[in-house]
PDB file of C-alpha atoms in Angstrom:
ATOM      1  CA  MET A   1       0.000   0.000   0.000  1.00  0.00           C
ATOM      2  CA  ASN A   2       1.326   3.412  -0.912  1.00  0.00           C
ATOM      3  CA  ASN A   3       1.383   6.047   1.809  1.00  0.00           C
ATOM      4  CA  GLU A   4       2.038   9.722   1.433  1.00  0.00           C
ATOM      5  CA  ILE A   5       2.175  12.697   3.779  1.00  0.00           C
ATOM      6  CA  ILE A   6       0.219  15.603   2.334  1.00  0.00           C
ATOM      7  CA  SER A   7       1.133  19.170   3.227  1.00  0.00           C
ATOM      8  CA  ASN A   8       0.665  21.572   0.312  1.00  0.00           C
ATOM      9  CA  ASP A   9      -0.698  19.548  -2.589  1.00  0.00           C
ATOM     10  CA  SER A  10      -3.515  21.339  -4.418  1.00  0.00           C
ATOM     11  CA  GLU A  11      -4.919  18.028  -5.658  1.00  0.00           C
ATOM     12  CA  TYR A  12      -6.075  17.152  -2.157  1.00  0.00           C
ATOM     13  CA  TRP A  13      -7.089  20.621  -1.039  1.00  0.00           C
ATOM     14  CA  ALA A  14     -10.049  20.147  -3.368  1.00  0.00           C
ATOM     15  CA  LEU A  15     -11.337  17.349  -1.129  1.00  0.00           C
ATOM     16  CA  PHE A  16     -11.897  19.794   1.717  1.00  0.00           C
ATOM     17  CA  GLU A  17     -12.687  22.942  -0.217  1.00  0.00           C
ATOM     18  CA  SER A  18     -15.447  21.307  -2.246  1.00  0.00           C
ATOM     19  CA  SER A  19     -18.839  22.968  -1.849  1.00  0.00           C
ATOM     20  CA  GLU A  20     -20.266  19.496  -1.196  1.00  0.00           C
ATOM     21  CA  TYR A  21     -18.172  19.073   1.943  1.00  0.00           C
ATOM     22  CA  ASN A  22     -19.147  20.777   5.202  1.00  0.00           C
ATOM     23  CA  LYS A  23     -16.938  20.081   8.204  1.00  0.00           C
ATOM     24  CA  ASN A  24     -19.770  21.140  10.525  1.00  0.00           C
ATOM     25  CA  VAL A  25     -22.003  18.270   9.366  1.00  0.00           C
ATOM     26  CA  LYS A  26     -21.216  14.795  10.620  1.00  0.00           C
ATOM     27  CA  PRO A  27     -20.933  11.866   8.192  1.00  0.00           C
ATOM     28  CA  ASN A  28     -23.895   9.514   7.811  1.00  0.00           C
ATOM     29  CA  SER A  29     -26.475  12.149   8.684  1.00  0.00           C
ATOM     30  CA  GLN A  30     -29.269   9.598   8.177  1.00  0.00           C
ATOM     31  CA  GLY A  31     -28.305   7.466  11.177  1.00  0.00           C
ATOM     32  CA  PRO A  32     -25.840   6.949  14.026  1.00  0.00           C
ATOM     33  CA  LEU A  33     -22.164   7.173  13.104  1.00  0.00           C
ATOM     34  CA  LYS A  34     -20.101   4.338  14.577  1.00  0.00           C
ATOM     35  CA  VAL A  35     -16.892   5.581  16.170  1.00  0.00           C
ATOM     36  CA  ASN A  36     -14.426   2.930  17.294  1.00  0.00           C
ATOM     37  CA  VAL A  37     -12.131   3.939  20.148  1.00  0.00           C
ATOM     38  CA  SER A  38      -8.986   2.571  21.713  1.00  0.00           C
ATOM     39  CA  HIS A  39      -6.367   4.030  23.994  1.00  0.00           C
ATOM     40  CA  PHE A  40      -2.967   3.258  25.421  1.00  0.00           C
ATOM     41  CA  VAL A  41      -2.026   4.516  28.891  1.00  0.00           C
ATOM     42  CA  ILE A  42       1.582   5.722  28.965  1.00  0.00           C
ATOM     43  CA  ASP A  43       1.729   6.770  32.602  1.00  0.00           C
ATOM     44  CA  ILE A  44      -0.363   7.488  35.707  1.00  0.00           C
ATOM     45  CA  TYR A  45       0.997   9.779  38.391  1.00  0.00           C
ATOM     46  CA  GLY A  46       0.099  12.539  40.847  1.00  0.00           C
ATOM     47  CA  LEU A  47      -2.573  10.479  42.610  1.00  0.00           C
ATOM     48  CA  SER A  48      -3.749  12.644  45.505  1.00  0.00           C
ATOM     49  CA  ASP A  49      -5.751  11.491  48.538  1.00  0.00           C
ATOM     50  CA  VAL A  50      -6.342  15.128  49.451  1.00  0.00           C
ATOM     51  CA  ASP A  51      -7.543  16.529  46.112  1.00  0.00           C
ATOM     52  CA  MET A  52      -8.948  13.139  45.029  1.00  0.00           C
ATOM     53  CA  ASP A  53      -7.578  13.375  41.510  1.00  0.00           C
ATOM     54  CA  TYR A  54      -4.804  11.913  39.384  1.00  0.00           C
ATOM     55  CA  THR A  55      -2.914  12.649  36.174  1.00  0.00           C
ATOM     56  CA  ILE A  56      -2.961  10.226  33.257  1.00  0.00           C
ATOM     57  CA  ASP A  57      -0.913  10.397  30.060  1.00  0.00           C
ATOM     58  CA  LEU A  58      -2.427   8.457  27.150  1.00  0.00           C
ATOM     59  CA  TYR A  59      -2.882   8.031  23.417  1.00  0.00           C
ATOM     60  CA  LEU A  60      -6.538   8.319  22.360  1.00  0.00           C
ATOM     61  CA  ARG A  61      -7.322   6.729  18.995  1.00  0.00           C
ATOM     62  CA  GLN A  62     -10.560   6.936  17.023  1.00  0.00           C
ATOM     63  CA  TRP A  63     -11.760   5.382  13.763  1.00  0.00           C
ATOM     64  CA  TRP A  64     -14.813   6.289  11.690  1.00  0.00           C
ATOM     65  CA  THR A  65     -15.905   6.487   8.057  1.00  0.00           C
ATOM     66  CA  ASP A  66     -16.661   9.633   6.051  1.00  0.00           C
ATOM     67  CA  SER A  67     -17.750   8.665   2.526  1.00  0.00           C
ATOM     68  CA  ARG A  68     -17.459  12.303   1.441  1.00  0.00           C
ATOM     69  CA  LEU A  69     -13.668  12.011   1.667  1.00  0.00           C
ATOM     70  CA  GLN A  70     -13.259   9.072  -0.704  1.00  0.00           C
ATOM     71  CA  PHE A  71     -10.688   9.688  -3.425  1.00  0.00           C
ATOM     72  CA  ASN A  72      -9.083   8.025  -6.428  1.00  0.00           C
ATOM     73  CA  GLY A  73      -5.451   7.728  -7.399  1.00  0.00           C
ATOM     74  CA  THR A  74      -2.327   5.677  -6.859  1.00  0.00           C
ATOM     75  CA  VAL A  75      -2.063   6.822  -3.243  1.00  0.00           C
ATOM     76  CA  LYS A  76      -4.169   4.594  -0.997  1.00  0.00           C
ATOM     77  CA  THR A  77      -3.644   6.387   2.315  1.00  0.00           C
ATOM     78  CA  ILE A  78      -2.863  10.004   3.074  1.00  0.00           C
ATOM     79  CA  ASN A  79      -1.525  11.315   6.397  1.00  0.00           C
ATOM     80  CA  LEU A  80      -2.708  14.838   7.023  1.00  0.00           C
ATOM     81  CA  GLY A  81      -0.831  17.748   8.545  1.00  0.00           C
ATOM     82  CA  PRO A  82      -2.343  20.182  11.063  1.00  0.00           C
ATOM     83  CA  ASP A  83      -3.765  22.511   8.382  1.00  0.00           C
ATOM     84  CA  TYR A  84      -5.852  19.694   6.891  1.00  0.00           C
ATOM     85  CA  ILE A  85      -7.046  18.332  10.244  1.00  0.00           C
ATOM     86  CA  LYS A  86      -8.802  21.647  10.902  1.00  0.00           C
ATOM     87  CA  LYS A  87     -10.746  21.279   7.670  1.00  0.00           C
ATOM     88  CA  ILE A  88     -12.556  18.013   8.319  1.00  0.00           C
ATOM     89  CA  TRP A  89     -15.252  16.844  10.703  1.00  0.00           C
ATOM     90  CA  ILE A  90     -13.893  15.141  13.846  1.00  0.00           C
ATOM     91  CA  PRO A  91     -15.949  13.634  16.713  1.00  0.00           C
ATOM     92  CA  ASP A  92     -16.210  16.055  19.639  1.00  0.00           C
ATOM     93  CA  THR A  93     -15.157  13.368  22.115  1.00  0.00           C
ATOM     94  CA  PHE A  94     -14.340  14.670  25.582  1.00  0.00           C
ATOM     95  CA  ILE A  95     -13.589  13.289  29.053  1.00  0.00           C
ATOM     96  CA  ALA A  96     -16.547  14.139  31.270  1.00  0.00           C
ATOM     97  CA  ASN A  97     -14.704  13.774  34.601  1.00  0.00           C
ATOM     98  CA  SER A  98     -11.624  15.704  33.479  1.00  0.00           C
ATOM     99  CA  ARG A  99     -10.672  18.736  35.553  1.00  0.00           C
ATOM    100  CA  HIS A 100      -8.400  19.916  32.772  1.00  0.00           C
ATOM    101  CA  HIS A 101      -6.309  18.421  29.998  1.00  0.00           C
ATOM    102  CA  ASN A 102      -3.848  19.418  27.332  1.00  0.00           C
ATOM    103  CA  SER A 103      -1.798  17.928  24.534  1.00  0.00           C
ATOM    104  CA  ALA A 104       1.638  16.681  25.469  1.00  0.00           C
ATOM    105  CA  GLY A 105       4.530  18.891  24.378  1.00  0.00           C
ATOM    106  CA  SER A 106       4.613  22.394  22.965  1.00  0.00           C
ATOM    107  CA  HIS A 107       2.795  21.321  19.780  1.00  0.00           C
ATOM    108  CA  PRO A 108      -0.348  19.170  19.491  1.00  0.00           C
ATOM    109  CA  ASN A 109       0.614  15.500  19.179  1.00  0.00           C
ATOM    110  CA  THR A 110      -1.968  14.430  16.604  1.00  0.00           C
ATOM    111  CA  ILE A 111      -2.099  12.405  13.428  1.00  0.00           C
ATOM    112  CA  LEU A 112      -4.990  11.839  11.034  1.00  0.00           C
ATOM    113  CA  SER A 113      -4.979   9.514   8.051  1.00  0.00           C
ATOM    114  CA  ILE A 114      -7.623   8.865   5.388  1.00  0.00           C
ATOM    115  CA  THR A 115      -7.832   5.828   3.140  1.00  0.00           C
ATOM    116  CA  SER A 116      -9.177   5.999  -0.394  1.00  0.00           C
ATOM    117  CA  ASP A 117     -12.499   4.444   0.704  1.00  0.00           C
ATOM    118  CA  GLY A 118     -13.074   7.167   3.336  1.00  0.00           C
ATOM    119  CA  HIS A 119     -11.944   5.359   6.492  1.00  0.00           C
ATOM    120  CA  ILE A 120     -10.393   7.822   8.944  1.00  0.00           C
ATOM    121  CA  TYR A 121      -7.924   7.192  11.750  1.00  0.00           C
ATOM    122  CA  TYR A 122      -7.307   9.966  14.297  1.00  0.00           C
ATOM    123  CA  SER A 123      -4.818   9.714  17.141  1.00  0.00           C
ATOM    124  CA  THR A 124      -3.857  12.276  19.754  1.00  0.00           C
ATOM    125  CA  ARG A 125      -1.784  12.255  22.913  1.00  0.00           C
ATOM    126  CA  LEU A 126      -3.402  13.808  25.986  1.00  0.00           C
ATOM    127  CA  ILE A 127      -2.343  14.586  29.538  1.00  0.00           C
ATOM    128  CA  ILE A 128      -5.477  14.612  31.695  1.00  0.00           C
ATOM    129  CA  VAL A 129      -6.104  15.552  35.312  1.00  0.00           C
ATOM    130  CA  ALA A 130      -9.264  13.633  36.276  1.00  0.00           C
ATOM    131  CA  ASN A 131     -11.197  13.407  39.507  1.00  0.00           C
ATOM    132  CA  CYS A 132     -11.244  10.137  41.429  1.00  0.00           C
ATOM    133  CA  PRO A 133     -13.666  10.066  44.408  1.00  0.00           C
ATOM    134  CA  MET A 134     -12.163   7.939  47.163  1.00  0.00           C
ATOM    135  CA  ASP A 135     -13.506   6.101  50.196  1.00  0.00           C
ATOM    136  CA  LEU A 136     -10.781   6.274  52.858  1.00  0.00           C
ATOM    137  CA  SER A 137     -12.671   4.303  55.513  1.00  0.00           C
ATOM    138  CA  TYR A 138     -10.125   1.461  55.299  1.00  0.00           C
ATOM    139  CA  PHE A 139      -7.095   3.696  54.824  1.00  0.00           C
ATOM    140  CA  THR A 140      -3.745   1.872  54.379  1.00  0.00           C
ATOM    141  CA  MET A 141      -5.661  -1.283  53.451  1.00  0.00           C
ATOM    142  CA  ASP A 142      -8.090   0.261  50.995  1.00  0.00           C
ATOM    143  CA  ARG A 143      -8.807  -0.149  47.305  1.00  0.00           C
ATOM    144  CA  GLN A 144      -9.816   2.750  45.075  1.00  0.00           C
ATOM    145  CA  LEU A 145     -11.580   2.782  41.715  1.00  0.00           C
ATOM    146  CA  CYS A 146     -10.590   5.540  39.290  1.00  0.00           C
ATOM    147  CA  ARG A 147     -12.323   6.033  35.956  1.00  0.00           C
ATOM    148  CA  LEU A 148     -12.254   8.005  32.725  1.00  0.00           C
ATOM    149  CA  ARG A 149     -15.598   8.710  31.072  1.00  0.00           C
ATOM    150  CA  PHE A 150     -15.577   9.366  27.309  1.00  0.00           C
ATOM    151  CA  GLU A 151     -18.598  10.783  25.508  1.00  0.00           C
ATOM    152  CA  SER A 152     -19.647  13.202  22.793  1.00  0.00           C
ATOM    153  CA  TYR A 153     -20.338  16.745  23.879  1.00  0.00           C
ATOM    154  CA  SER A 154     -23.114  17.510  21.384  1.00  0.00           C
ATOM    155  CA  TYR A 155     -24.191  14.253  19.678  1.00  0.00           C
ATOM    156  CA  ASN A 156     -26.566  11.805  21.379  1.00  0.00           C
ATOM    157  CA  SER A 157     -26.705   8.041  20.860  1.00  0.00           C
ATOM    158  CA  LYS A 158     -28.959   8.431  17.814  1.00  0.00           C
ATOM    159  CA  GLN A 159     -26.176  10.402  16.139  1.00  0.00           C
ATOM    160  CA  ILE A 160     -22.962   8.807  17.438  1.00  0.00           C
ATOM    161  CA  GLN A 161     -22.335   5.372  18.914  1.00  0.00           C
ATOM    162  CA  TYR A 162     -18.976   4.672  20.523  1.00  0.00           C
ATOM    163  CA  ASN A 163     -17.423   1.209  20.651  1.00  0.00           C
ATOM    164  CA  TRP A 164     -14.308  -0.036  22.412  1.00  0.00           C
ATOM    165  CA  ILE A 165     -11.938  -1.973  20.177  1.00  0.00           C
ATOM    166  CA  GLY A 166      -8.965  -2.224  22.525  1.00  0.00           C
ATOM    167  CA  SER A 167      -6.884  -0.667  25.251  1.00  0.00           C
ATOM    168  CA  GLY A 168      -3.407  -0.939  26.658  1.00  0.00           C
ATOM    169  CA  LEU A 169      -1.533  -0.157  29.845  1.00  0.00           C
ATOM    170  CA  ALA A 170       2.225   0.366  30.010  1.00  0.00           C
ATOM    171  CA  SER A 171       3.893  -2.264  32.194  1.00  0.00           C
ATOM    172  CA  ARG A 172       6.360   0.204  33.703  1.00  0.00           C
ATOM    173  CA  ILE A 173       3.702   2.323  35.472  1.00  0.00           C
ATOM    174  CA  SER A 174       4.635   2.689  39.128  1.00  0.00           C
ATOM    175  CA  LEU A 175       2.834   4.616  41.866  1.00  0.00           C
ATOM    176  CA  TYR A 176       4.776   5.143  45.078  1.00  0.00           C
ATOM    177  CA  ASN A 177       1.877   4.183  47.402  1.00  0.00           C
ATOM    178  CA  PHE A 178      -0.471   2.196  45.129  1.00  0.00           C
ATOM    179  CA  ARG A 179      -0.314  -0.672  42.691  1.00  0.00           C
ATOM    180  CA  ILE A 180      -2.721  -1.294  39.820  1.00  0.00           C
ATOM    181  CA  GLU A 181      -4.648  -4.523  40.434  1.00  0.00           C
ATOM    182  CA  ARG A 182      -6.618  -4.572  37.198  1.00  0.00           C
ATOM    183  CA  ASP A 183      -8.230  -2.353  34.589  1.00  0.00           C
ATOM    184  CA  TYR A 184     -11.483  -2.673  32.647  1.00  0.00           C
ATOM    185  CA  LYS A 185     -13.600  -0.922  30.035  1.00  0.00           C
ATOM    186  CA  VAL A 186     -17.371  -0.553  29.558  1.00  0.00           C
ATOM    187  CA  ALA A 187     -19.555   0.790  26.743  1.00  0.00           C
ATOM    188  CA  HIS A 188     -23.191   1.673  27.388  1.00  0.00           C
ATOM    189  CA  ILE A 189     -26.019   4.124  26.703  1.00  0.00           C
ATOM    190  CA  GLU A 190     -26.927   6.484  29.518  1.00  0.00           C
ATOM    191  CA  ASN A 191     -29.481   9.207  30.153  1.00  0.00           C
ATOM    192  CA  ILE A 192     -27.472  12.133  31.480  1.00  0.00           C
ATOM    193  CA  SER A 193     -30.185  14.755  31.003  1.00  0.00           C
ATOM    194  CA  LEU A 194     -33.848  15.098  30.110  1.00  0.00           C
ATOM    195  CA  SER A 195     -32.929  14.897  26.412  1.00  0.00           C
ATOM    196  CA  ASP A 196     -31.969  11.818  24.402  1.00  0.00           C
ATOM    197  CA  PRO A 197     -29.475   9.333  25.906  1.00  0.00           C
ATOM    198  CA  PHE A 198     -25.768   9.526  25.079  1.00  0.00           C
ATOM    199  CA  SER A 199     -23.279   6.833  24.138  1.00  0.00           C
ATOM    200  CA  ILE A 200     -20.721   6.483  26.936  1.00  0.00           C
ATOM    201  CA  LEU A 201     -17.343   4.735  27.158  1.00  0.00           C
ATOM    202  CA  ILE A 202     -15.799   4.125  30.570  1.00  0.00           C
ATOM    203  CA  TYR A 203     -12.247   3.066  31.296  1.00  0.00           C
ATOM    204  CA  GLY A 204     -11.448   2.224  34.908  1.00  0.00           C
ATOM    205  CA  PHE A 205      -8.647   0.772  36.979  1.00  0.00           C
ATOM    206  CA  VAL A 206      -8.575  -0.611  40.516  1.00  0.00           C
ATOM    207  CA  LEU A 207      -5.794   0.608  42.803  1.00  0.00           C
ATOM    208  CA  LYS A 208      -4.684  -1.244  45.929  1.00  0.00           C
ATOM    209  CA  ARG A 209      -2.748   0.753  48.475  1.00  0.00           C
ATOM    210  CA  SER A 210       0.762  -0.565  49.103  1.00  0.00           C
ATOM    211  CA  LEU A 211       0.860  -1.546  52.754  1.00  0.00           C
ATOM    212  CA  GLY A 212       4.644  -1.898  52.671  1.00  0.00           C
ATOM    213  CA  PHE A 213       5.026   1.826  52.029  1.00  0.00           C
ATOM    214  CA  TYR A 214       3.065   2.685  55.166  1.00  0.00           C
ATOM    215  CA  LEU A 215       4.794  -0.008  57.219  1.00  0.00           C
ATOM    216  CA  ASN A 216       8.127   1.655  56.517  1.00  0.00           C
ATOM    217  CA  GLN A 217       6.915   5.250  56.677  1.00  0.00           C
ATOM    218  CA  VAL A 218       4.287   5.147  59.447  1.00  0.00           C
ATOM    219  CA  TYR A 219       3.736   1.930  61.385  1.00  0.00           C
ATOM    220  CA  ILE A 220       7.308   0.923  62.199  1.00  0.00           C
ATOM    221  CA  PRO A 221       8.452   4.480  63.126  1.00  0.00           C
ATOM    222  CA  ALA A 222       5.311   4.965  65.255  1.00  0.00           C
ATOM    223  CA  PHE A 223       5.914   1.636  67.023  1.00  0.00           C
ATOM    224  CA  LEU A 224       9.524   2.562  67.786  1.00  0.00           C
ATOM    225  CA  ILE A 225       8.473   5.966  69.106  1.00  0.00           C
ATOM    226  CA  VAL A 226       5.954   4.327  71.446  1.00  0.00           C
ATOM    227  CA  VAL A 227       8.692   2.038  72.728  1.00  0.00           C
ATOM    228  CA  ILE A 228      10.977   5.036  73.268  1.00  0.00           C
ATOM    229  CA  SER A 229       8.191   6.851  75.112  1.00  0.00           C
ATOM    230  CA  TRP A 230       8.282   4.110  77.750  1.00  0.00           C
ATOM    231  CA  MET A 231      11.946   4.793  78.546  1.00  0.00           C
ATOM    232  CA  PRO A 232      11.261   7.618  81.037  1.00  0.00           C
ATOM    233  CA  PHE A 233       9.787   4.978  83.384  1.00  0.00           C
ATOM    234  CA  TRP A 234      13.286   3.457  83.651  1.00  0.00           C
ATOM    235  CA  LEU A 235      15.013   6.779  84.228  1.00  0.00           C
ATOM    236  CA  ASP A 236      15.751   8.209  87.635  1.00  0.00           C
ATOM    237  CA  ARG A 237      12.702  10.189  88.645  1.00  0.00           C
ATOM    238  CA  GLU A 238      14.984  12.944  89.880  1.00  0.00           C
ATOM    239  CA  ASP A 239      16.495  13.318  86.381  1.00  0.00           C
ATOM    240  CA  THR A 240      13.828  15.789  85.213  1.00  0.00           C
ATOM    241  CA  HIS A 241      15.746  17.177  82.231  1.00  0.00           C
ATOM    242  CA  ALA A 242      16.234  13.768  80.615  1.00  0.00           C
ATOM    243  CA  ARG A 243      12.611  12.745  81.171  1.00  0.00           C
ATOM    244  CA  VAL A 244      11.223  16.028  79.759  1.00  0.00           C
ATOM    245  CA  GLY A 245      13.648  16.031  76.840  1.00  0.00           C
ATOM    246  CA  LEU A 246      12.718  12.473  75.872  1.00  0.00           C
ATOM    247  CA  GLY A 247       8.993  13.261  76.140  1.00  0.00           C
ATOM    248  CA  VAL A 248       9.273  16.400  73.997  1.00  0.00           C
ATOM    249  CA  THR A 249      11.359  14.571  71.404  1.00  0.00           C
ATOM    250  CA  THR A 250       8.735  11.813  71.195  1.00  0.00           C
ATOM    251  CA  VAL A 251       5.871  14.302  70.711  1.00  0.00           C
ATOM    252  CA  LEU A 252       7.773  16.281  68.046  1.00  0.00           C
ATOM    253  CA  THR A 253       8.665  13.108  66.160  1.00  0.00           C
ATOM    254  CA  MET A 254       5.032  11.930  66.147  1.00  0.00           C
ATOM    255  CA  THR A 255       3.918  15.360  64.937  1.00  0.00           C
ATOM    256  CA  THR A 256       6.417  15.164  62.080  1.00  0.00           C
ATOM    257  CA  LEU A 257       5.121  11.723  61.059  1.00  0.00           C
ATOM    258  CA  ILE A 258       1.489  12.859  61.093  1.00  0.00           C
ATOM    259  CA  THR A 259       2.166  15.935  58.967  1.00  0.00           C
TER     260      THR A 259
END
């Protein structure tokens, strides 16, 4: 298959400048457009018990068909530059539980390719800060479920239907106080307002808190401090300075551990 990167070729500008093509109108206007989605998680970090959020770095990939962009010629697939990407219709997929997100790097990390039969592949790299409500009732021995919720901002399920076709998780991901037990993905239709239902994709992962981290950082130091706090009972009761100094040191050390 021949591939070519298009940047300033007038032959292909005509595809997007044609009066028959309107980037504001979705393909397949007579029914729901099927959008296949996959993603690959590069890294997860910044998980906060206080703010109840985390940062995730991922590739988001989408496939759909736009028959209006079919073309003829020896080239079977074209990879579009940024100027062309702005000229075609793209699903307005967003992450509903994102607090904020941006493209990685100083320039948008995106690629879009079109095959001669109108199949489109769109990939972008995103860094997302998403909320993750936590139940800390069993703190140090707890499990937390964090999710990403993908949906269309303006198209309901009668206009766009999302489908998972795969996902990936980098094996080198390491969180200093959690480990990832498993991840999962779900696709379903959900009523999120009084209007028509929306097609929703959910990606989630279960985190188990690393007890070893807290054993080394909290439990063992606290145990040793308690043992030390008993030492004044073996000191001469007339040795006030040593007893007070040991007591103050114990309290200050515990305060440091707590904070």
